[in-house]
Tab-separated table of N, CA and C and ligand atoms in Angstrom:
chain	number	residue	atom	x	y	z
A	24	MET	N	11.847	-81.485	-13.789
A	24	MET	CA	10.588	-81.035	-13.193
A	24	MET	C	9.823	-80.149	-14.198
A	25	ASP	N	8.633	-80.499	-14.623
A	25	ASP	CA	7.918	-79.650	-15.575
A	25	ASP	C	7.182	-78.504	-14.869
A	26	ASN	N	6.604	-77.606	-15.640
A	26	ASN	CA	6.029	-76.384	-15.113
A	26	ASN	C	4.730	-76.638	-14.331
A	27	HIS	N	4.158	-77.838	-14.588
A	27	HIS	CA	2.845	-78.090	-13.963
A	27	HIS	C	2.929	-78.822	-12.655
A	28	TYR	N	4.150	-78.998	-12.182
A	28	TYR	CA	4.320	-79.765	-10.927
A	28	TYR	C	3.738	-79.000	-9.759
A	29	ILE	N	2.879	-79.669	-8.990
A	29	ILE	CA	2.369	-79.078	-7.736
A	29	ILE	C	2.837	-80.002	-6.587
A	30	ASP	N	3.452	-79.380	-5.665
A	30	ASP	CA	3.970	-80.114	-4.514
A	30	ASP	C	2.772	-80.802	-3.820
A	31	PRO	N	2.946	-82.050	-3.374
A	31	PRO	CA	1.845	-82.793	-2.698
A	31	PRO	C	1.266	-82.038	-1.488
A	32	LEU	N	2.146	-81.377	-0.742
A	32	LEU	CA	1.671	-80.597	0.390
A	32	LEU	C	0.774	-79.445	-0.076
A	33	GLU	N	1.199	-78.813	-1.164
A	33	GLU	CA	0.437	-77.717	-1.747
A	33	GLU	C	-0.962	-78.226	-2.177
A	34	LYS	N	-0.980	-79.438	-2.760
A	34	LYS	CA	-2.251	-80.050	-3.210
A	34	LYS	C	-3.162	-80.233	-2.012
A	35	LYS	N	-2.601	-80.725	-0.941
A	35	LYS	CA	-3.417	-80.978	0.276
A	35	LYS	C	-4.065	-79.666	0.736
A	36	TRP	N	-3.282	-78.570	0.718
A	36	TRP	CA	-3.811	-77.286	1.180
A	36	TRP	C	-4.903	-76.757	0.238
A	37	ILE	N	-4.692	-76.961	-1.074
A	37	ILE	CA	-5.722	-76.544	-2.050
A	37	ILE	C	-7.051	-77.235	-1.721
A	38	VAL	N	-6.969	-78.559	-1.475
A	38	VAL	CA	-8.186	-79.325	-1.169
A	38	VAL	C	-8.795	-78.861	0.157
A	39	MET	N	-7.966	-78.650	1.141
A	39	MET	CA	-8.497	-78.188	2.459
A	39	MET	C	-9.197	-76.842	2.345
A	40	VAL	N	-8.586	-75.921	1.630
A	40	VAL	CA	-9.187	-74.579	1.493
A	40	VAL	C	-10.518	-74.712	0.721
A	41	ALA	N	-10.568	-75.536	-0.337
A	41	ALA	CA	-11.760	-75.718	-1.113
A	41	ALA	C	-12.882	-76.291	-0.232
A	42	VAL	N	-12.529	-77.320	0.555
A	42	VAL	CA	-13.517	-77.963	1.429
A	42	VAL	C	-14.033	-76.951	2.472
A	43	PHE	N	-13.081	-76.150	3.042
A	43	PHE	CA	-13.501	-75.160	4.035
A	43	PHE	C	-14.446	-74.122	3.436
A	44	LEU	N	-14.125	-73.640	2.214
A	44	LEU	CA	-14.974	-72.640	1.545
A	44	LEU	C	-16.364	-73.212	1.282
A	45	LEU	N	-16.399	-74.406	0.750
A	45	LEU	CA	-17.711	-75.034	0.415
A	45	LEU	C	-18.544	-75.220	1.711
A	46	ALA	N	-17.840	-75.628	2.774
A	46	ALA	CA	-18.567	-75.816	4.030
A	46	ALA	C	-19.142	-74.483	4.550
A	47	SER	N	-18.336	-73.404	4.490
A	47	SER	CA	-18.881	-72.165	5.007
A	47	SER	C	-19.983	-71.596	4.129
A	48	TRP	N	-19.850	-71.741	2.816
A	48	TRP	CA	-20.927	-71.328	1.932
A	48	TRP	C	-22.198	-72.128	2.177
A	49	SER	N	-22.063	-73.389	2.426
A	49	SER	CA	-23.216	-74.237	2.663
A	49	SER	C	-23.937	-73.829	3.948
A	50	ILE	N	-23.114	-73.473	4.974
A	50	ILE	CA	-23.729	-73.031	6.245
A	50	ILE	C	-24.522	-71.756	6.034
A	51	ILE	N	-23.946	-70.801	5.294
A	51	ILE	CA	-24.628	-69.530	5.041
A	51	ILE	C	-25.919	-69.816	4.275
A	52	LEU	N	-25.823	-70.613	3.237
A	52	LEU	CA	-26.977	-70.922	2.409
A	52	LEU	C	-28.055	-71.650	3.220
A	53	TYR	N	-27.625	-72.539	4.073
A	53	TYR	CA	-28.581	-73.298	4.913
A	53	TYR	C	-29.378	-72.359	5.802
A	54	TYR	N	-28.707	-71.483	6.508
A	54	TYR	CA	-29.430	-70.547	7.405
A	54	TYR	C	-30.266	-69.584	6.630
A	55	ALA	N	-29.805	-69.134	5.449
A	55	ALA	CA	-30.592	-68.207	4.641
A	55	ALA	C	-31.914	-68.841	4.240
A	56	ILE	N	-31.889	-70.122	3.893
A	56	ILE	CA	-33.066	-70.797	3.366
A	56	ILE	C	-33.922	-71.274	4.544
A	57	VAL	N	-33.334	-72.003	5.494
A	57	VAL	CA	-34.103	-72.643	6.537
A	57	VAL	C	-34.573	-71.646	7.606
A	58	ASP	N	-33.666	-70.748	8.085
A	58	ASP	CA	-34.007	-69.861	9.170
A	58	ASP	C	-34.363	-68.415	8.682
A	59	ASP	N	-34.351	-68.251	7.365
A	59	ASP	CA	-34.730	-66.940	6.801
A	59	ASP	C	-33.816	-65.816	7.278
A	60	ILE	N	-32.524	-66.113	7.432
A	60	ILE	CA	-31.611	-65.079	7.960
A	60	ILE	C	-30.835	-64.490	6.765
A	61	HIS	N	-31.047	-63.176	6.545
A	61	HIS	CA	-30.385	-62.489	5.425
A	61	HIS	C	-29.775	-61.190	5.950
A	62	PRO	N	-28.716	-60.723	5.292
A	62	PRO	CA	-28.259	-59.390	5.679
A	62	PRO	C	-29.295	-58.353	5.261
A	63	PRO	N	-29.640	-57.394	6.131
A	63	PRO	CA	-30.628	-56.408	5.776
A	63	PRO	C	-30.135	-55.576	4.586
A	64	SER	N	-31.019	-55.256	3.693
A	64	SER	CA	-30.544	-54.622	2.450
A	64	SER	C	-31.115	-53.201	2.268
A	65	ASN	N	-31.791	-52.712	3.314
A	65	ASN	CA	-32.405	-51.380	3.190
A	65	ASN	C	-31.374	-50.308	3.288
A	66	VAL	N	-31.385	-49.325	2.340
A	66	VAL	CA	-30.515	-48.193	2.458
A	66	VAL	C	-31.321	-46.902	2.429
A	67	GLU	N	-31.448	-46.282	3.567
A	67	GLU	CA	-32.223	-45.015	3.688
A	67	GLU	C	-31.448	-44.149	4.617
A	68	VAL	N	-31.152	-42.979	4.261
A	68	VAL	CA	-30.324	-42.106	5.140
A	68	VAL	C	-31.229	-41.245	6.053
A	69	ILE	N	-30.664	-40.844	7.157
A	69	ILE	CA	-31.382	-39.965	8.102
A	69	ILE	C	-30.315	-39.154	8.845
A	70	ASP	N	-30.725	-37.967	9.294
A	70	ASP	CA	-29.811	-37.127	10.043
A	70	ASP	C	-29.947	-37.483	11.523
A	71	SER	N	-29.029	-38.268	12.060
A	71	SER	CA	-29.133	-38.765	13.434
A	71	SER	C	-29.217	-37.678	14.455
A	72	ALA	N	-28.641	-36.532	14.186
A	72	ALA	CA	-28.607	-35.476	15.145
A	72	ALA	C	-29.932	-34.711	15.187
A	73	ARG	N	-30.840	-34.980	14.242
A	73	ARG	CA	-32.094	-34.234	14.176
A	73	ARG	C	-33.286	-35.178	14.296
A	74	LEU	N	-33.133	-36.342	14.929
A	74	LEU	CA	-34.205	-37.317	15.030
A	74	LEU	C	-35.438	-36.739	15.752
A	75	HIS	N	-35.197	-35.786	16.698
A	75	HIS	CA	-36.278	-35.239	17.480
A	75	HIS	C	-37.007	-34.082	16.800
A	76	LEU	N	-36.534	-33.738	15.614
A	76	LEU	CA	-37.085	-32.581	14.921
A	76	LEU	C	-37.906	-33.003	13.683
A	77	ASP	N	-38.799	-32.141	13.220
A	77	ASP	CA	-39.571	-32.417	12.024
A	77	ASP	C	-38.799	-32.143	10.747
A	78	THR	N	-37.758	-31.318	10.882
A	78	THR	CA	-37.045	-30.856	9.704
A	78	THR	C	-35.863	-31.786	9.358
A	79	GLY	N	-35.396	-31.658	8.181
A	79	GLY	CA	-34.232	-32.413	7.793
A	79	GLY	C	-34.607	-33.751	7.214
A	80	VAL	N	-33.616	-34.559	6.840
A	80	VAL	CA	-33.839	-35.865	6.258
A	80	VAL	C	-34.586	-36.736	7.277
A	81	GLY	N	-35.645	-37.364	6.843
A	81	GLY	CA	-36.392	-38.239	7.752
A	81	GLY	C	-37.691	-37.614	8.185
A	82	GLY	N	-37.708	-36.228	8.282
A	82	GLY	CA	-38.931	-35.507	8.516
A	82	GLY	C	-39.803	-35.886	9.709
A	83	GLY	N	-39.180	-36.184	10.837
A	83	GLY	CA	-39.939	-36.357	12.041
A	83	GLY	C	-40.481	-37.781	12.318
A	84	GLU	N	-40.096	-38.701	11.460
A	84	GLU	CA	-40.561	-40.076	11.662
A	84	GLU	C	-40.153	-40.616	13.049
A	85	PHE	N	-38.987	-40.174	13.534
A	85	PHE	CA	-38.448	-40.688	14.763
A	85	PHE	C	-38.600	-39.691	15.924
A	86	ARG	N	-39.567	-38.750	15.777
A	86	ARG	CA	-39.871	-37.817	16.890
A	86	ARG	C	-40.348	-38.648	18.055
A	87	GLU	N	-40.070	-38.207	19.310
A	87	GLU	CA	-40.350	-39.005	20.475
A	87	GLU	C	-41.790	-39.470	20.544
A	88	ASP	N	-42.737	-38.594	20.218
A	88	ASP	CA	-44.142	-38.934	20.343
A	88	ASP	C	-44.645	-39.824	19.232
A	89	LYS	N	-43.788	-40.109	18.273
A	89	LYS	CA	-44.165	-40.972	17.132
A	89	LYS	C	-43.598	-42.391	17.280
A	90	LEU	N	-42.823	-42.594	18.340
A	90	LEU	CA	-42.213	-43.935	18.519
A	90	LEU	C	-43.235	-44.933	19.007
A	91	GLY	N	-42.981	-46.180	18.702
A	91	GLY	CA	-43.837	-47.245	19.199
A	91	GLY	C	-44.456	-48.055	18.074
A	92	VAL	N	-45.529	-48.801	18.443
A	92	VAL	CA	-46.171	-49.691	17.489
A	92	VAL	C	-47.349	-48.978	16.836
A	93	HIS	N	-47.440	-48.986	15.558
A	93	HIS	CA	-48.578	-48.350	14.887
A	93	HIS	C	-48.844	-49.020	13.550
A	94	ARG	N	-49.908	-48.631	12.944
A	94	ARG	CA	-50.229	-49.163	11.605
A	94	ARG	C	-49.934	-48.118	10.549
A	95	ASN	N	-49.376	-48.514	9.452
A	95	ASN	CA	-49.136	-47.572	8.357
A	95	ASN	C	-50.398	-47.441	7.506
A	96	LYS	N	-50.332	-46.633	6.466
A	96	LYS	CA	-51.506	-46.398	5.615
A	96	LYS	C	-52.093	-47.654	5.028
A	97	GLU	N	-51.235	-48.620	4.805
A	97	GLU	CA	-51.682	-49.900	4.192
A	97	GLU	C	-52.254	-50.845	5.286
A	98	GLY	N	-52.223	-50.419	6.533
A	98	GLY	CA	-52.757	-51.243	7.619
A	98	GLY	C	-51.783	-52.258	8.175
A	99	ASN	N	-50.538	-52.119	7.757
A	99	ASN	CA	-49.524	-53.085	8.302
A	99	ASN	C	-48.851	-52.570	9.562
A	100	LEU	N	-48.484	-53.517	10.405
A	100	LEU	CA	-47.837	-53.094	11.682
A	100	LEU	C	-46.398	-52.632	11.472
A	101	VAL	N	-46.133	-51.480	12.046
A	101	VAL	CA	-44.757	-50.902	11.977
A	101	VAL	C	-44.338	-50.543	13.382
A	102	VAL	N	-43.137	-50.919	13.747
A	102	VAL	CA	-42.547	-50.547	15.029
A	102	VAL	C	-41.421	-49.545	14.770
A	103	THR	N	-41.618	-48.332	15.293
A	103	THR	CA	-40.619	-47.284	15.121
A	103	THR	C	-39.841	-47.121	16.426
A	104	MET	N	-38.548	-47.281	16.343
A	104	MET	CA	-37.747	-47.217	17.607
A	104	MET	C	-36.456	-46.425	17.398
A	105	VAL	N	-36.016	-45.887	18.527
A	105	VAL	CA	-34.729	-45.196	18.506
A	105	VAL	C	-33.778	-45.962	19.441
A	106	ALA	N	-32.565	-46.171	19.034
A	106	ALA	CA	-31.521	-46.749	19.868
A	106	ALA	C	-30.573	-45.645	20.245
A	107	ALA	N	-30.303	-45.507	21.532
A	107	ALA	CA	-29.411	-44.477	21.972
A	107	ALA	C	-28.714	-44.951	23.235
A	108	ARG	N	-27.545	-44.407	23.498
A	108	ARG	CA	-26.828	-44.823	24.694
A	108	ARG	C	-27.638	-44.440	25.932
A	109	TYR	N	-28.132	-45.373	26.811
A	109	TYR	CA	-28.032	-46.832	26.652
A	109	TYR	C	-29.368	-47.457	26.776
A	110	GLY	N	-30.109	-47.474	25.691
A	110	GLY	CA	-31.457	-48.079	25.738
A	110	GLY	C	-32.103	-48.063	24.410
A	111	PHE	N	-33.254	-48.729	24.353
A	111	PHE	CA	-34.133	-48.693	23.166
A	111	PHE	C	-35.396	-47.966	23.553
A	112	TYR	N	-35.874	-47.092	22.686
A	112	TYR	CA	-37.067	-46.267	22.978
A	112	TYR	C	-38.125	-46.485	21.940
A	113	PRO	N	-39.383	-46.844	22.358
A	113	PRO	CA	-39.819	-47.101	23.712
A	113	PRO	C	-39.144	-48.372	24.285
A	114	GLN	N	-39.130	-48.432	25.630
A	114	GLN	CA	-38.394	-49.513	26.268
A	114	GLN	C	-39.094	-50.849	26.201
A	115	THR	N	-40.420	-50.816	26.127
A	115	THR	CA	-41.185	-52.032	26.024
A	115	THR	C	-42.142	-51.893	24.830
A	116	ILE	N	-42.226	-52.920	24.035
A	116	ILE	CA	-43.209	-52.901	22.913
A	116	ILE	C	-44.006	-54.189	22.970
A	117	THR	N	-45.278	-54.119	22.551
A	117	THR	CA	-46.107	-55.314	22.524
A	117	THR	C	-46.551	-55.503	21.096
A	118	VAL	N	-46.344	-56.715	20.586
A	118	VAL	CA	-46.688	-57.059	19.202
A	118	VAL	C	-47.360	-58.420	19.169
A	119	PRO	N	-48.153	-58.667	18.108
A	119	PRO	CA	-48.839	-59.953	18.018
A	119	PRO	C	-48.004	-61.043	17.363
A	120	THR	N	-48.389	-62.270	17.596
A	120	THR	CA	-47.766	-63.393	16.853
A	120	THR	C	-48.342	-63.434	15.438
A	121	LYS	N	-47.651	-64.240	14.596
A	121	LYS	CA	-48.161	-64.573	13.258
A	121	LYS	C	-48.668	-63.395	12.424
A	122	THR	N	-47.963	-62.288	12.591
A	122	THR	CA	-48.318	-61.081	11.819
A	122	THR	C	-47.060	-60.500	11.278
A	123	PRO	N	-47.000	-60.168	9.988
A	123	PRO	CA	-45.803	-59.508	9.464
A	123	PRO	C	-45.588	-58.157	10.116
A	124	ILE	N	-44.399	-57.924	10.612
A	124	ILE	CA	-44.100	-56.665	11.310
A	124	ILE	C	-42.845	-56.068	10.694
A	125	THR	N	-42.899	-54.737	10.485
A	125	THR	CA	-41.744	-54.022	9.968
A	125	THR	C	-41.151	-53.198	11.117
A	126	PHE	N	-39.914	-53.424	11.389
A	126	PHE	CA	-39.214	-52.597	12.395
A	126	PHE	C	-38.429	-51.508	11.646
A	127	ARG	N	-38.622	-50.270	12.063
A	127	ARG	CA	-37.804	-49.171	11.545
A	127	ARG	C	-37.056	-48.561	12.729
A	128	MET	N	-35.739	-48.581	12.678
A	128	MET	CA	-34.975	-48.140	13.836
A	128	MET	C	-33.890	-47.159	13.367
A	129	ALA	N	-33.560	-46.211	14.282
A	129	ALA	CA	-32.505	-45.271	13.990
A	129	ALA	C	-31.695	-45.063	15.231
A	130	SER	N	-30.423	-44.801	15.064
A	130	SER	CA	-29.571	-44.502	16.193
A	130	SER	C	-29.503	-43.009	16.395
A	131	PHE	N	-29.498	-42.647	17.685
A	131	PHE	CA	-29.438	-41.214	18.039
A	131	PHE	C	-27.961	-40.767	18.147
A	132	ASP	N	-27.066	-41.729	18.310
A	132	ASP	CA	-25.723	-41.350	18.546
A	132	ASP	C	-24.667	-42.219	17.845
A	133	VAL	N	-24.339	-43.366	18.408
A	133	VAL	CA	-23.259	-44.202	17.863
A	133	VAL	C	-23.832	-45.506	17.277
A	134	LEU	N	-22.935	-46.343	16.846
A	134	LEU	CA	-23.339	-47.625	16.285
A	134	LEU	C	-23.928	-48.537	17.380
A	135	HIS	N	-25.137	-49.023	17.167
A	135	HIS	CA	-25.736	-49.985	18.041
A	135	HIS	C	-26.116	-51.243	17.234
A	136	GLY	N	-26.601	-52.256	17.902
A	136	GLY	CA	-27.134	-53.404	17.225
A	136	GLY	C	-28.418	-53.819	17.874
A	137	VAL	N	-29.155	-54.693	17.224
A	137	VAL	CA	-30.350	-55.209	17.916
A	137	VAL	C	-30.464	-56.661	17.567
A	138	HIS	N	-30.692	-57.440	18.654
A	138	HIS	CA	-30.844	-58.869	18.494
A	138	HIS	C	-31.994	-59.326	19.398
A	139	ILE	N	-32.927	-60.074	18.821
A	139	ILE	CA	-33.973	-60.689	19.637
A	139	ILE	C	-33.749	-62.209	19.594
A	140	PRO	N	-33.456	-62.778	20.752
A	140	PRO	CA	-33.221	-64.213	20.813
A	140	PRO	C	-34.403	-64.997	20.221
A	141	PHE	N	-34.147	-66.117	19.631
A	141	PHE	CA	-35.157	-67.029	19.041
A	141	PHE	C	-35.937	-66.371	17.883
A	142	SER	N	-35.311	-65.371	17.233
A	142	SER	CA	-35.987	-64.813	16.087
A	142	SER	C	-34.853	-64.579	15.040
A	143	ASN	N	-35.291	-64.152	13.851
A	143	ASN	CA	-34.248	-63.852	12.800
A	143	ASN	C	-33.812	-62.399	12.888
A	144	MET	N	-34.148	-61.740	14.000
A	144	MET	CA	-33.835	-60.310	14.109
A	144	MET	C	-32.467	-60.101	14.727
A	145	ASN	N	-31.548	-59.650	13.928
A	145	ASN	CA	-30.182	-59.395	14.399
A	145	ASN	C	-29.537	-58.505	13.376
A	146	THR	N	-29.366	-57.219	13.740
A	146	THR	CA	-28.778	-56.305	12.733
A	146	THR	C	-28.099	-55.156	13.422
A	147	MET	N	-27.345	-54.414	12.638
A	147	MET	CA	-26.705	-53.218	13.157
A	147	MET	C	-27.630	-52.033	12.985
A	148	ILE	N	-27.501	-51.039	13.880
A	148	ILE	CA	-28.188	-49.776	13.710
A	148	ILE	C	-27.132	-48.721	13.540
A	149	VAL	N	-26.894	-48.331	12.299
A	149	VAL	CA	-25.779	-47.457	11.970
A	149	VAL	C	-26.257	-46.010	11.968
A	150	PRO	N	-25.586	-45.129	12.730
A	150	PRO	CA	-25.979	-43.751	12.727
A	150	PRO	C	-25.973	-43.176	11.317
A	151	GLY	N	-26.992	-42.402	10.994
A	151	GLY	CA	-27.109	-41.850	9.653
A	151	GLY	C	-27.911	-42.664	8.651
A	152	TYR	N	-28.328	-43.869	9.098
A	152	TYR	CA	-29.138	-44.747	8.264
A	152	TYR	C	-30.327	-45.298	9.029
A	153	ILE	N	-31.423	-45.545	8.292
A	153	ILE	CA	-32.588	-46.160	8.945
A	153	ILE	C	-32.436	-47.679	8.745
A	154	THR	N	-32.516	-48.428	9.844
A	154	THR	CA	-32.495	-49.894	9.771
A	154	THR	C	-33.909	-50.366	9.604
A	155	GLU	N	-34.180	-51.143	8.552
A	155	GLU	CA	-35.523	-51.685	8.391
A	155	GLU	C	-35.441	-53.195	8.326
A	156	ILE	N	-36.232	-53.861	9.193
A	156	ILE	CA	-36.246	-55.349	9.180
A	156	ILE	C	-37.700	-55.795	9.145
A	157	HIS	N	-37.916	-56.884	8.455
A	157	HIS	CA	-39.261	-57.453	8.405
A	157	HIS	C	-39.188	-58.792	9.122
A	158	THR	N	-40.135	-59.018	9.982
A	158	THR	CA	-40.120	-60.265	10.728
A	158	THR	C	-41.558	-60.667	11.070
A	159	GLU	N	-41.655	-61.892	11.538
A	159	GLU	CA	-42.956	-62.387	12.006
A	159	GLU	C	-42.655	-63.339	13.172
A	160	PHE	N	-43.310	-63.082	14.315
A	160	PHE	CA	-43.016	-63.924	15.500
A	160	PHE	C	-43.977	-65.047	15.578
A	161	GLN	N	-43.525	-66.254	15.855
A	161	GLN	CA	-44.392	-67.412	15.885
A	161	GLN	C	-44.807	-67.738	17.324
A	162	LYS	N	-43.933	-67.450	18.304
A	162	LYS	CA	-44.187	-67.876	19.673
A	162	LYS	C	-44.487	-66.632	20.569
A	163	THR	N	-45.403	-66.826	21.523
A	163	THR	CA	-45.661	-65.749	22.475
A	163	THR	C	-44.579	-65.776	23.524
A	164	GLY	N	-44.482	-64.663	24.281
A	164	GLY	CA	-43.490	-64.608	25.357
A	164	GLY	C	-42.863	-63.239	25.442
A	165	LYS	N	-42.088	-63.080	26.543
A	165	LYS	CA	-41.354	-61.807	26.702
A	165	LYS	C	-39.912	-62.094	26.415
A	166	TYR	N	-39.348	-61.274	25.482
A	166	TYR	CA	-37.979	-61.482	25.127
A	166	TYR	C	-37.221	-60.160	25.252
A	167	PRO	N	-35.938	-60.244	25.559
A	167	PRO	CA	-35.148	-59.017	25.610
A	167	PRO	C	-34.771	-58.581	24.191
A	168	LEU	N	-34.642	-57.315	24.034
A	168	LEU	CA	-34.149	-56.709	22.772
A	168	LEU	C	-32.729	-56.286	23.107
A	169	LEU	N	-31.738	-56.955	22.619
A	169	LEU	CA	-30.399	-56.727	23.100
A	169	LEU	C	-29.570	-55.942	22.116
A	170	CYS	N	-28.717	-55.059	22.674
A	170	CYS	CA	-27.761	-54.341	21.803
A	170	CYS	C	-26.521	-55.264	21.676
A	171	ASP	N	-26.176	-55.557	20.448
A	171	ASP	CA	-25.025	-56.468	20.252
A	171	ASP	C	-23.885	-55.853	19.496
A	172	GLU	N	-23.769	-54.505	19.550
A	172	GLU	CA	-22.578	-53.831	19.087
A	172	GLU	C	-22.051	-53.033	20.214
A	173	PHE	N	-20.726	-53.174	20.473
A	173	PHE	CA	-20.166	-52.441	21.652
A	173	PHE	C	-20.313	-50.950	21.397
A	174	CYS	N	-21.051	-50.238	22.340
A	174	CYS	CA	-21.363	-48.840	22.083
A	174	CYS	C	-20.875	-47.914	23.209
A	175	GLY	N	-20.242	-48.496	24.200
A	175	GLY	CA	-19.696	-47.652	25.287
A	175	GLY	C	-19.784	-48.376	26.597
A	176	VAL	N	-19.506	-47.683	27.709
A	176	VAL	CA	-19.478	-48.317	28.996
A	176	VAL	C	-20.800	-48.948	29.425
A	177	GLY	N	-21.882	-48.388	28.898
A	177	GLY	CA	-23.213	-48.914	29.312
A	177	GLY	C	-23.740	-50.011	28.374
A	178	HIS	N	-22.911	-50.423	27.439
A	178	HIS	CA	-23.356	-51.376	26.391
A	178	HIS	C	-24.071	-52.609	27.000
A	179	ALA	N	-23.440	-53.219	28.019
A	179	ALA	CA	-23.986	-54.424	28.595
A	179	ALA	C	-25.371	-54.215	29.209
A	180	ALA	N	-25.672	-53.002	29.541
A	180	ALA	CA	-26.944	-52.716	30.208
A	180	ALA	C	-27.945	-52.152	29.204
A	181	MET	N	-27.625	-52.217	27.939
A	181	MET	CA	-28.542	-51.634	26.918
A	181	MET	C	-29.466	-52.727	26.386
A	182	TYR	N	-30.720	-52.647	26.824
A	182	TYR	CA	-31.699	-53.630	26.311
A	182	TYR	C	-33.094	-53.080	26.460
A	183	GLY	N	-34.017	-53.617	25.691
A	183	GLY	CA	-35.423	-53.291	25.807
A	183	GLY	C	-36.196	-54.566	25.983
A	184	MET	N	-37.525	-54.535	25.963
A	184	MET	CA	-38.308	-55.726	26.117
A	184	MET	C	-39.339	-55.793	25.020
A	185	ILE	N	-39.524	-56.982	24.488
A	185	ILE	CA	-40.582	-57.203	23.529
A	185	ILE	C	-41.537	-58.235	24.095
A	186	ASN	N	-42.811	-57.873	24.036
A	186	ASN	CA	-43.830	-58.751	24.620
A	186	ASN	C	-44.675	-59.257	23.445
A	187	ILE	N	-44.554	-60.520	23.175
A	187	ILE	CA	-45.292	-61.090	22.009
A	187	ILE	C	-46.557	-61.786	22.520
A	188	VAL	N	-47.697	-61.261	22.119
A	188	VAL	CA	-48.962	-61.786	22.619
A	188	VAL	C	-49.709	-62.534	21.484
A	189	PRO	N	-50.642	-63.411	21.833
A	189	PRO	CA	-51.437	-64.083	20.774
A	189	PRO	C	-52.110	-63.078	19.890
A	190	LYS	N	-52.170	-63.371	18.621
A	190	LYS	CA	-52.758	-62.413	17.654
A	190	LYS	C	-54.122	-61.971	18.032
A	191	LYS	N	-54.939	-62.863	18.562
A	191	LYS	CA	-56.336	-62.509	18.889
A	191	LYS	C	-56.441	-61.557	20.089
A	192	ASP	N	-55.382	-61.523	20.915
A	192	ASP	CA	-55.434	-60.653	22.109
A	192	ASP	C	-54.776	-59.300	21.861
A	193	PHE	N	-54.292	-59.084	20.662
A	193	PHE	CA	-53.521	-57.882	20.395
A	193	PHE	C	-54.420	-56.712	19.979
A	194	HIS	N	-54.305	-55.579	20.650
A	194	HIS	CA	-54.839	-54.356	20.106
A	194	HIS	C	-53.906	-53.226	20.482
A	195	LEU	N	-53.882	-52.210	19.668
A	195	LEU	CA	-52.974	-51.087	19.925
A	195	LEU	C	-53.402	-50.383	21.186
A	196	ASP	N	-52.422	-50.080	22.104
A	196	ASP	CA	-52.718	-49.356	23.308
A	196	ASP	C	-53.041	-47.927	22.999
A	197	LYS	N	-53.558	-47.231	24.019
A	197	LYS	CA	-53.781	-45.799	23.887
A	197	LYS	C	-52.495	-45.042	23.606
A	198	GLY	N	-51.423	-45.527	24.278
A	198	GLY	CA	-50.133	-44.864	24.130
A	198	GLY	C	-49.586	-44.964	22.737
A	199	ASP	N	-49.977	-46.049	22.048
A	199	ASP	CA	-49.534	-46.218	20.668
A	199	ASP	C	-50.485	-45.418	19.781
A	200	HIS	N	-50.153	-45.317	18.523
A	200	HIS	CA	-50.960	-44.492	17.671
A	200	HIS	C	-51.054	-45.144	16.270
A	201	SER	N	-52.119	-44.828	15.582
A	201	SER	CA	-52.238	-45.429	14.257
A	201	SER	C	-52.220	-44.339	13.205
B	322	LIG	CU1	-25.904	-50.043	22.225
B	322	LIG	CU2	-24.208	-51.679	22.698
């Protein structure tokens, strides 16, 4: 028996593992390209215990009266939200279709997640970090904003609502601010 001998069974397993790896990489690549699904890459820290204050890291971006849908200096739509046991704040947001939207979210307490069905929005909200996602909704409708990381006994009841309206019917409410 020479040193290069590979048992036939071993060979079969090498092929199976290679096929399995290629298949899983292809699936990831397919969804990244076709459905625009990527792991969020934003790294920005924030002091989760001081979200309600102007001081500290973050400087009041997530103060209660600043939450909601607004336009930034460049005129782009930004949704600022807090995730906390057990809800998303504000609980309902209204956004237009076919418009690039940036979501900026922070957790007030523990690890949460956010998932909007029929969209590419699905990410973790890690305490101590700002979650930033860019998305654009194509279809109108009311969708739930679901927490998809187990965060405690109220996890299953943790959700918000997103109301996607036609672009031409969208204007910022009085409650929102620019
Ligand atoms: Cu928040 Cu599960």
